[in-house]
Short mmCIF file of C-alpha atoms and ligand atoms in Angstrom, two decimals:
data_model
loop_
_atom_site.label_atom_id
_atom_site.label_comp_id
_atom_site.label_asym_id
_atom_site.label_seq_id
_atom_site.Cartn_x
_atom_site.Cartn_y
_atom_site.Cartn_z
CA MET A 1 -18.39 20.31 167.78
CA ASP A 2 -15.13 21.26 169.50
CA ARG A 3 -14.76 23.90 172.19
CA LEU A 4 -11.79 25.31 174.04
CA ILE A 5 -11.63 25.54 177.80
CA ILE A 6 -9.11 28.17 178.89
CA HIS A 7 -7.94 29.02 182.41
CA GLY A 8 -6.46 32.48 182.10
CA ASN A 9 -3.72 34.49 183.73
CA LYS A 10 -0.88 31.99 183.27
CA PRO A 11 2.54 33.44 182.42
CA LEU A 12 3.34 32.60 178.77
CA LYS A 13 6.95 32.06 177.82
CA GLY A 14 8.68 30.19 175.03
CA GLU A 15 8.84 29.75 171.27
CA VAL A 16 6.05 29.77 168.72
CA ARG A 17 6.69 28.69 165.13
CA ILE A 18 4.59 30.74 162.70
CA SER A 19 2.84 28.71 159.99
CA GLY A 20 2.44 29.43 156.28
CA ALA A 21 -0.14 32.09 155.44
CA LYS A 22 -3.67 30.82 154.81
CA ASN A 23 -4.53 33.74 152.54
CA ALA A 24 -1.41 33.18 150.42
CA ALA A 25 -1.70 29.37 150.28
CA LEU A 26 -5.31 29.39 149.02
CA PRO A 27 -4.76 31.47 145.83
CA ILE A 28 -1.43 29.71 145.16
CA ILE A 29 -3.15 26.32 145.29
CA THR A 30 -5.74 27.54 142.76
CA ALA A 31 -2.91 28.85 140.51
CA SER A 32 -2.04 25.18 139.84
CA LEU A 33 -5.18 25.12 137.63
CA LEU A 34 -3.34 27.38 135.16
CA ALA A 35 -0.86 24.66 134.12
CA ALA A 36 -0.91 21.09 132.80
CA GLY A 37 0.54 18.37 135.06
CA GLU A 38 1.78 18.21 138.63
CA SER A 39 2.36 21.22 140.86
CA SER A 40 3.89 21.26 144.32
CA VAL A 41 3.55 23.91 147.04
CA PHE A 42 5.43 23.92 150.35
CA ARG A 43 4.78 25.33 153.82
CA VAL A 44 1.03 25.05 153.39
CA PRO A 45 -0.71 25.27 156.78
CA ASP A 46 -2.84 22.35 157.96
CA LEU A 47 -6.16 24.18 158.17
CA ARG A 48 -9.81 23.54 157.52
CA ASP A 49 -9.88 26.12 154.72
CA VAL A 50 -6.94 24.44 152.98
CA ALA A 51 -8.68 21.05 153.29
CA THR A 52 -11.84 22.60 151.81
CA MET A 53 -9.80 23.91 148.87
CA GLY A 54 -8.39 20.39 148.40
CA LYS A 55 -11.93 18.97 148.40
CA LEU A 56 -12.97 21.55 145.82
CA LEU A 57 -10.15 20.54 143.48
CA GLU A 58 -10.85 16.82 143.96
CA ASN A 59 -14.45 17.54 143.14
CA MET A 60 -13.28 18.87 139.78
CA GLY A 61 -11.45 15.59 139.10
CA LEU A 62 -7.93 16.73 140.06
CA SER A 63 -5.69 14.67 142.28
CA TYR A 64 -4.73 16.51 145.49
CA HIS A 65 -2.42 15.33 148.28
CA TYR A 66 -1.46 17.03 151.53
CA ALA A 67 1.28 15.73 153.80
CA GLY A 68 3.13 17.68 156.48
CA GLY A 69 2.79 21.05 154.80
CA ASP A 70 3.56 19.83 151.26
CA VAL A 71 0.79 19.90 148.71
CA SER A 72 0.85 18.21 145.34
CA ILE A 73 -1.84 18.75 142.75
CA ASP A 74 -2.20 17.05 139.38
CA THR A 75 -4.55 18.85 136.99
CA THR A 76 -4.54 16.05 134.37
CA GLY A 77 -7.91 14.53 135.32
CA ILE A 78 -9.96 17.75 135.42
CA ARG A 79 -13.51 17.19 134.15
CA HIS A 80 -15.81 19.46 136.16
CA PHE A 81 -15.37 23.20 136.07
CA GLU A 82 -17.55 23.99 139.01
CA ALA A 83 -17.37 25.28 142.59
CA PRO A 84 -20.62 24.05 144.22
CA TYR A 85 -22.63 26.02 146.77
CA ASP A 86 -21.87 23.61 149.62
CA LEU A 87 -18.13 24.32 149.41
CA VAL A 88 -18.31 28.03 148.56
CA ARG A 89 -20.70 28.52 151.49
CA THR A 90 -18.09 27.23 153.95
CA MET A 91 -15.18 29.07 152.33
CA ARG A 92 -15.56 32.22 150.25
CA ALA A 93 -12.02 31.89 148.90
CA SER A 94 -13.45 29.14 146.62
CA VAL A 95 -14.25 32.02 144.26
CA LEU A 96 -10.50 32.05 143.45
CA VAL A 97 -10.99 29.16 141.01
CA LEU A 98 -13.02 31.43 138.70
CA GLY A 99 -10.12 33.32 137.07
CA PRO A 100 -7.87 30.28 136.49
CA LEU A 101 -10.71 28.06 135.14
CA LEU A 102 -11.87 30.70 132.73
CA ALA A 103 -8.36 31.54 131.52
CA ARG A 104 -7.26 27.96 130.90
CA TYR A 105 -10.47 26.07 130.09
CA GLY A 106 -12.78 28.87 128.90
CA LYS A 107 -15.59 27.91 131.29
CA ALA A 108 -16.52 28.00 134.95
CA ARG A 109 -19.61 27.65 137.09
CA VAL A 110 -19.06 29.06 140.57
CA SER A 111 -21.68 29.53 143.25
CA LEU A 112 -22.20 33.12 144.38
CA PRO A 113 -20.81 33.33 147.92
CA GLY A 114 -23.63 35.41 149.44
CA GLY A 115 -23.14 37.45 152.61
CA CYS A 116 -21.23 36.23 155.65
CA ALA A 117 -20.73 37.07 159.31
CA ILE A 118 -18.55 40.11 158.57
CA GLY A 119 -20.45 41.80 155.75
CA ALA A 120 -22.12 41.55 152.33
CA ARG A 121 -18.83 40.85 150.53
CA PRO A 122 -19.90 41.12 146.87
CA ILE A 123 -17.73 39.85 143.98
CA ASN A 124 -18.89 42.45 141.43
CA LEU A 125 -15.31 43.67 140.86
CA HIS A 126 -14.06 40.16 140.02
CA LEU A 127 -16.89 39.81 137.48
CA MET A 128 -16.43 43.31 136.03
CA GLY A 129 -12.75 42.55 135.36
CA LEU A 130 -13.42 39.21 133.70
CA GLU A 131 -16.15 40.74 131.50
CA LYS A 132 -13.74 43.47 130.40
CA MET A 133 -11.34 40.70 129.43
CA GLY A 134 -13.99 39.22 127.12
CA ALA A 135 -15.84 36.71 129.33
CA LYS A 136 -19.61 36.27 129.00
CA ILE A 137 -21.09 36.06 132.47
CA LEU A 138 -24.60 35.06 133.47
CA LEU A 139 -26.10 34.67 136.92
CA GLU A 140 -28.23 31.50 137.01
CA ALA A 141 -29.88 30.03 140.10
CA GLY A 142 -27.29 31.45 142.48
CA TYR A 143 -24.36 30.55 140.24
CA VAL A 144 -21.95 32.63 138.18
CA VAL A 145 -21.81 30.92 134.79
CA ALA A 146 -18.86 32.22 132.80
CA LYS A 147 -17.62 31.39 129.32
CA ALA A 148 -14.83 32.79 127.22
CA GLY A 149 -12.60 32.16 124.25
CA ARG A 150 -9.03 33.20 125.01
CA LEU A 151 -9.28 36.13 127.40
CA LYS A 152 -7.94 39.48 126.18
CA GLY A 153 -5.75 41.92 128.12
CA ALA A 154 -7.68 44.95 129.45
CA SER A 155 -7.33 48.13 131.49
CA LEU A 156 -8.99 47.57 134.84
CA TYR A 157 -9.67 49.85 137.77
CA PHE A 158 -11.05 48.81 141.15
CA ASP A 159 -13.24 51.35 142.98
CA THR A 160 -12.29 49.46 146.15
CA ALA A 161 -9.00 47.61 146.40
CA THR A 162 -9.93 43.93 146.65
CA VAL A 163 -7.49 41.20 147.66
CA THR A 164 -9.07 38.10 146.09
CA GLY A 165 -10.33 40.24 143.18
CA THR A 166 -6.76 41.32 142.40
CA GLU A 167 -5.62 37.68 142.72
CA ASN A 168 -8.39 36.27 140.49
CA LEU A 169 -7.72 38.82 137.74
CA MET A 170 -3.95 38.51 137.98
CA MET A 171 -4.29 34.76 137.41
CA ALA A 172 -6.74 35.25 134.52
CA ALA A 173 -4.51 37.89 132.92
CA ALA A 174 -1.43 35.65 133.13
CA LEU A 175 -2.84 33.51 130.28
CA ALA A 176 -4.72 36.25 128.38
CA LYS A 177 -3.71 37.60 124.99
CA GLY A 178 -2.05 40.98 125.46
CA THR A 179 -1.41 43.18 128.46
CA THR A 180 -3.67 43.79 131.45
CA VAL A 181 -3.25 46.74 133.78
CA ILE A 182 -4.95 46.67 137.19
CA GLU A 183 -5.23 50.08 138.84
CA ASN A 184 -5.94 50.46 142.54
CA ALA A 185 -4.85 46.84 142.98
CA ALA A 186 -4.57 45.35 146.47
CA ARG A 187 -1.01 45.57 147.81
CA GLU A 188 -1.14 42.83 150.47
CA PRO A 189 1.93 40.56 150.86
CA GLU A 190 -0.31 37.61 149.85
CA VAL A 191 -0.83 39.27 146.43
CA VAL A 192 2.95 39.59 146.07
CA ASP A 193 3.46 35.94 147.05
CA LEU A 194 0.97 34.83 144.40
CA ALA A 195 2.71 37.06 141.81
CA ASP A 196 6.07 35.49 142.74
CA CYS A 197 4.60 32.03 142.35
CA LEU A 198 3.04 32.95 138.97
CA ALA A 199 6.39 34.38 137.84
CA SER A 200 8.05 31.05 138.72
CA MET A 201 5.47 29.41 136.41
CA GLY A 202 6.52 31.72 133.56
CA ALA A 203 4.05 34.62 133.98
CA LYS A 204 5.15 38.18 133.22
CA ILE A 205 4.00 40.42 136.05
CA GLN A 206 5.26 43.81 137.15
CA GLY A 207 4.25 46.00 140.07
CA ALA A 208 2.79 43.44 142.51
CA GLY A 209 2.85 45.11 145.93
CA GLU A 210 2.17 48.49 144.31
CA SER A 211 -1.18 49.89 143.32
CA ILE A 212 -0.68 49.42 139.57
CA ILE A 213 0.02 45.88 138.38
CA GLU A 214 0.85 45.11 134.76
CA ILE A 215 0.53 41.57 133.43
CA GLU A 216 1.66 40.58 129.95
CA GLY A 217 -0.20 37.39 129.06
CA VAL A 218 1.70 34.31 127.89
CA ASP A 219 0.46 31.28 125.87
CA GLU A 220 1.30 28.68 128.48
CA LEU A 221 2.43 28.36 132.10
CA LYS A 222 4.55 25.66 133.73
CA PRO A 223 3.34 23.86 136.88
CA ILE A 224 4.41 25.21 140.29
CA ARG A 225 7.69 23.64 141.38
CA GLY A 226 7.86 23.75 145.17
CA HIS A 227 6.85 27.35 145.85
CA GLU A 228 7.18 28.09 149.58
CA VAL A 229 4.26 30.06 151.04
CA ILE A 230 5.11 33.20 153.08
CA PRO A 231 4.57 33.13 156.88
CA ASP A 232 1.15 34.11 158.18
CA ARG A 233 1.33 37.75 159.30
CA ILE A 234 -2.08 37.56 160.97
CA GLU A 235 -1.14 34.49 163.00
CA ALA A 236 2.07 36.29 164.03
CA GLY A 237 0.11 39.45 164.92
CA THR A 238 -2.32 37.36 166.98
CA PHE A 239 0.53 35.83 169.01
CA MET A 240 1.96 39.34 169.47
CA ALA A 241 -1.40 40.40 170.92
CA ILE A 242 -1.39 37.29 173.15
CA ALA A 243 2.07 38.15 174.50
CA GLY A 244 0.86 41.71 175.08
CA ALA A 245 -2.34 40.68 176.87
CA THR A 246 -0.67 38.18 179.19
CA GLY A 247 2.51 40.11 179.99
CA GLY A 248 4.23 37.16 178.28
CA ASP A 249 7.60 36.72 176.63
CA LEU A 250 7.30 34.88 173.30
CA LEU A 251 9.87 34.24 170.60
CA LEU A 252 8.08 34.10 167.24
CA ARG A 253 10.08 32.01 164.83
CA GLY A 254 9.85 32.23 161.06
CA CYS A 255 7.73 35.38 160.87
CA ARG A 256 8.24 38.42 158.64
CA PRO A 257 8.21 41.65 160.72
CA ASP A 258 8.41 43.62 157.44
CA HIS A 259 4.80 42.45 156.75
CA LEU A 260 3.65 43.69 160.16
CA GLY A 261 4.63 47.38 160.08
CA ALA A 262 1.34 49.02 161.12
CA VAL A 263 0.51 46.25 163.60
CA MET A 264 3.84 46.55 165.40
CA VAL A 265 3.66 50.36 165.53
CA LYS A 266 0.28 50.11 167.27
CA LEU A 267 1.37 47.31 169.60
CA ARG A 268 4.42 49.36 170.59
CA GLU A 269 2.10 52.27 171.35
CA ALA A 270 0.21 49.88 173.65
CA GLY A 271 3.44 49.18 175.52
CA ILE A 272 4.64 45.95 173.91
CA THR A 273 8.40 45.59 173.34
CA PHE A 274 9.93 43.87 170.30
CA ARG A 275 13.49 42.59 170.01
CA GLU A 276 14.68 41.26 166.69
CA THR A 277 17.06 38.36 167.29
CA LYS A 278 18.79 35.90 164.96
CA ARG A 279 16.28 33.20 165.89
CA GLY A 280 13.15 35.29 165.49
CA ILE A 281 11.31 38.21 166.98
CA ARG A 282 10.93 38.37 170.75
CA VAL A 283 7.68 39.92 171.98
CA ILE A 284 7.46 41.10 175.57
CA GLY A 285 4.18 42.20 177.10
CA PRO A 286 4.09 45.12 179.58
CA GLU A 287 2.77 45.02 183.11
CA LYS A 288 0.08 47.52 182.18
CA LEU A 289 -1.19 48.12 178.63
CA ALA A 290 -1.61 51.66 177.31
CA PRO A 291 -4.58 52.62 175.12
CA ALA A 292 -4.07 53.06 171.35
CA ASP A 293 -6.46 54.01 168.53
CA ILE A 294 -6.62 52.13 165.23
CA LYS A 295 -8.37 52.49 161.90
CA THR A 296 -8.41 49.43 159.63
CA ARG A 297 -7.20 50.04 156.08
CA PRO A 298 -6.00 47.97 153.14
CA TYR A 299 -2.27 47.09 153.30
CA PRO A 300 0.02 48.73 154.31
CA GLY A 301 -2.59 50.10 156.74
CA PHE A 302 -3.72 48.30 159.90
CA PRO A 303 -5.31 44.98 158.78
CA THR A 304 -8.99 44.35 159.39
CA ASP A 305 -7.96 40.74 160.16
CA MET A 306 -6.21 42.05 163.34
CA GLN A 307 -8.98 44.39 164.49
CA ALA A 308 -10.80 41.94 166.77
CA GLN A 309 -7.61 40.73 168.48
CA PHE A 310 -6.47 44.35 169.00
CA MET A 311 -9.83 45.18 170.52
CA ALA A 312 -9.46 42.36 173.07
CA LEU A 313 -6.07 43.82 173.99
CA MET A 314 -7.47 47.34 174.36
CA ALA A 315 -10.26 45.99 176.59
CA LEU A 316 -7.42 45.37 179.08
CA ALA A 317 -5.65 48.74 178.69
CA ASP A 318 -5.43 51.58 181.14
CA GLY A 319 -7.65 54.11 179.31
CA THR A 320 -9.99 54.45 176.33
CA SER A 321 -9.18 53.47 172.73
CA ILE A 322 -11.09 54.22 169.54
CA ILE A 323 -11.26 51.43 166.97
CA LYS A 324 -12.57 52.21 163.49
CA GLU A 325 -13.43 49.42 161.07
CA THR A 326 -13.49 50.73 157.49
CA VAL A 327 -12.98 47.58 155.37
CA PHE A 328 -16.03 45.48 156.31
CA GLU A 329 -19.40 46.85 157.43
CA ASN A 330 -20.21 44.25 160.09
CA ARG A 331 -17.00 43.19 161.76
CA PHE A 332 -17.88 43.80 165.41
CA MET A 333 -19.53 40.44 166.17
CA HIS A 334 -16.93 39.77 168.87
CA VAL A 335 -18.04 42.84 170.87
CA ALA A 336 -21.07 41.16 172.45
CA GLU A 337 -18.93 38.19 173.50
CA LEU A 338 -16.11 40.39 174.89
CA ARG A 339 -18.76 42.26 176.91
CA ARG A 340 -19.77 38.93 178.47
CA MET A 341 -16.21 38.78 179.80
CA GLY A 342 -16.51 42.23 181.36
CA ALA A 343 -15.26 44.47 178.55
CA ILE A 344 -16.80 47.94 178.29
CA ILE A 345 -17.30 48.73 174.60
CA ASP A 346 -19.70 51.17 172.89
CA ILE A 347 -20.45 50.87 169.20
CA ASP A 348 -21.51 53.68 166.91
CA GLY A 349 -21.64 52.53 163.28
CA GLY A 350 -18.13 51.45 162.31
CA THR A 351 -16.53 52.94 165.43
CA ALA A 352 -15.99 51.18 168.74
CA SER A 353 -15.00 53.01 171.88
CA VAL A 354 -13.23 50.61 174.22
CA LYS A 355 -12.83 51.57 177.87
CA GLY A 356 -10.05 49.40 179.25
CA VAL A 357 -10.86 47.52 182.45
CA GLY A 358 -7.45 46.10 183.37
CA ALA A 359 -8.67 42.53 183.80
CA LEU A 360 -11.45 40.44 182.26
CA LYS A 361 -13.51 37.64 183.79
CA GLY A 362 -13.80 34.13 182.33
CA ALA A 363 -17.18 33.27 180.77
CA PRO A 364 -18.78 30.90 178.28
CA VAL A 365 -18.61 32.62 174.89
CA MET A 366 -19.33 31.80 171.26
CA ALA A 367 -17.00 32.16 168.29
CA THR A 368 -18.79 33.82 165.36
CA ASP A 369 -16.06 34.03 162.74
CA LEU A 370 -12.38 33.32 162.39
CA ARG A 371 -10.79 36.50 163.75
CA ALA A 372 -13.59 37.00 166.31
CA SER A 373 -12.64 33.60 167.77
CA ALA A 374 -8.99 34.66 167.93
CA SER A 375 -10.00 37.77 169.91
CA LEU A 376 -11.86 35.57 172.41
CA VAL A 377 -8.71 33.46 172.85
CA VAL A 378 -6.66 36.65 173.51
CA ALA A 379 -9.23 37.78 176.09
CA ALA A 380 -9.62 34.36 177.75
CA LEU A 381 -5.85 34.03 178.23
CA ARG A 382 -5.93 37.20 180.34
CA ALA A 383 -9.23 36.56 182.13
CA ASP A 384 -9.62 35.45 185.73
CA GLY A 385 -11.05 31.94 185.91
CA GLU A 386 -12.45 29.68 183.24
CA SER A 387 -13.64 30.58 179.75
CA ILE A 388 -15.34 28.14 177.41
CA ILE A 389 -15.13 29.13 173.75
CA ASP A 390 -17.71 27.31 171.70
CA ARG A 391 -17.81 26.75 167.91
CA ILE A 392 -14.06 26.62 167.67
CA TYR A 393 -14.30 25.28 164.10
CA HIS A 394 -14.07 28.96 163.09
CA LEU A 395 -10.62 29.15 164.70
CA ASP A 396 -9.55 25.90 163.02
CA ARG A 397 -10.33 27.43 159.61
CA GLY A 398 -7.38 29.79 159.91
CA TYR A 399 -5.04 28.94 162.82
CA GLU A 400 -2.87 25.84 162.65
CA ARG A 401 -3.11 23.90 165.94
CA MET A 402 -3.42 27.08 167.97
CA ASP A 403 -4.31 25.23 171.19
CA GLU A 404 -1.19 23.04 170.89
CA LYS A 405 1.04 26.07 170.25
CA LEU A 406 -0.45 27.81 173.30
CA ARG A 407 0.03 24.79 175.58
CA LYS A 408 3.70 24.65 174.57
CA VAL A 409 4.27 28.14 175.95
CA GLY A 410 2.49 27.49 179.24
CA ALA A 411 -1.17 28.30 178.59
CA GLU A 412 -3.85 26.17 180.21
CA VAL A 413 -5.97 25.32 177.18
CA GLU A 414 -8.00 22.17 176.68
CA ARG A 415 -9.87 21.09 173.55
CA VAL A 416 -13.07 19.22 174.24
CA THR A 417 -15.09 17.43 171.60
CA SER A 418 -18.78 17.19 172.38
N1 LIG B 501 -15.50 44.41 147.62
C1 LIG B 501 -16.44 44.86 146.73
N2 LIG B 501 -16.58 44.20 145.54
C2 LIG B 501 -15.83 43.11 145.20
C3 LIG B 501 -14.85 42.67 146.12
C4 LIG B 501 -14.72 43.34 147.31
O1 LIG B 501 -17.14 45.83 146.99
O2 LIG B 501 -16.01 42.57 144.10
C5 LIG B 501 -15.31 45.11 148.91
C6 LIG B 501 -15.64 44.22 150.13
O3 LIG B 501 -17.02 44.18 150.40
C7 LIG B 501 -14.81 44.87 151.22
C8 LIG B 501 -13.58 45.37 150.47
O4 LIG B 501 -13.93 45.38 149.09
O5 LIG B 501 -15.50 45.96 151.75
C9 LIG B 501 -12.34 44.54 150.64
O6 LIG B 501 -12.64 43.16 150.46
P1 LIG B 501 -11.64 42.15 149.75
O7 LIG B 501 -12.23 41.74 148.43
O8 LIG B 501 -10.27 42.70 149.76
O9 LIG B 501 -11.72 40.88 150.72
P2 LIG B 501 -11.54 39.39 150.26
O10 LIG B 501 -10.60 39.32 149.13
O11 LIG B 501 -12.87 38.74 150.14
C10 LIG B 501 -9.44 38.89 151.76
C11 LIG B 501 -9.09 37.91 152.85
C12 LIG B 501 -9.85 38.30 154.11
C13 LIG B 501 -9.47 39.73 154.51
C14 LIG B 501 -9.75 40.68 153.34
C15 LIG B 501 -9.30 42.10 153.60
C16 LIG B 501 -8.58 35.91 151.61
C17 LIG B 501 -8.93 34.51 151.26
N3 LIG B 501 -9.42 36.57 152.41
O12 LIG B 501 -10.85 38.77 151.56
O13 LIG B 501 -9.46 37.39 155.12
O14 LIG B 501 -10.21 40.14 155.62
O15 LIG B 501 -9.08 40.20 152.15
O16 LIG B 501 -7.95 42.15 153.87
O17 LIG B 501 -7.54 36.40 151.19
C18 LIG B 501 -9.64 36.20 157.13
O18 LIG B 501 -8.58 35.62 156.84
O19 LIG B 501 -10.17 36.11 158.27
C19 LIG B 501 -10.32 37.01 156.13
C20 LIG B 501 -11.60 37.36 156.21
#
């Protein structure tokens, strides 16, 4: 199992190239299931979760190749319509095969994901939508077993805006008979990227990025022809937090500041300066960070996937910040680890009160989930002395070669395999 050894307090300066977005690449890869023949997707990050998705498709009999960010998938050989527990357990996004399999092949058997480190994370809204579109769904021995003739368009409403739920149902509706309307749809840029990809395959979708999406089903879709995945806004936000924590000066290349509105407003409040240049966005950390409050919300609100990294930053600020997590019920697992590094944080339900301490101290800590690990990296880069971050496989699920990118800008980071 790999761990990172970080010696903090080094000045960080230089360029960081932002990778393709994990949470856009995963649904786009599953969209290939909607068409016959060979699809290609570009700017796909080299991540554990992407490799798991590849394994899942190969397990179904598809051919899947990844080379230098380009993915090709051939759906011709498909013979199993199943996402087994072993793969779903390691990556919840596996549930994204449900909509496409049901829409194109009329059957799917997908393991129920179960809870995870950040909350219960049910998929009831995905299932409700598919049932309304005519699918028969049974729960058998921990699996969702779904069958359908051709799905029918339906009027759907989500009580809670769900990202992968919106994506699953948008993909199912693309091949359904008639029109589907999704109200209170998720508005994340990753939903829009998937809709753009589906449109390039021949789907008729209006309103992606707004809270009402209308999909007019078509009889057939073409394979994906070289769709380029959007840049990862959470990776970019994480490097912004790193520049802020270390008083660094980083030029982020290939990122989309228009996807980072709320994050940049809050980072500015904390004292970070942004300069948009022709080559990218320059992020300059202040000498002393100011406190700032956040409340996580669905897009365009402050993303829950940046909450942990922002908390690490506020642990260093000059004053107290209030951090409210409203999307997931258990997303404060990083707090205990940050405290081991000297952070002063009180938790009351979904609210954390963070009393900034100016500087943290290196310590051995444990990564508990993807974004929690990123927050420990932010903290360790600004801690005195050595930090050892264990269970770094969580970080590798969602950040492409983060240790390499950090070394290139002057951080002292070593990966050790034990
Ligand atoms: N929810 C339900 N019922 C459902 C689906 C969701 O009650 O059927 C609730 C959830 O429990 C949660 C809220 O709705 O309270 C929002 O969850 P959502 O479904 O939007 O989350 P997700 O689709 O499972 C995606 C990202 C997450 C990110 C969330 C929120 C992917 C593959 N994953 O998850 O990314 O945190 O949206 O923005 O797109 C990460 O990358 O680290 C990560 C966890």
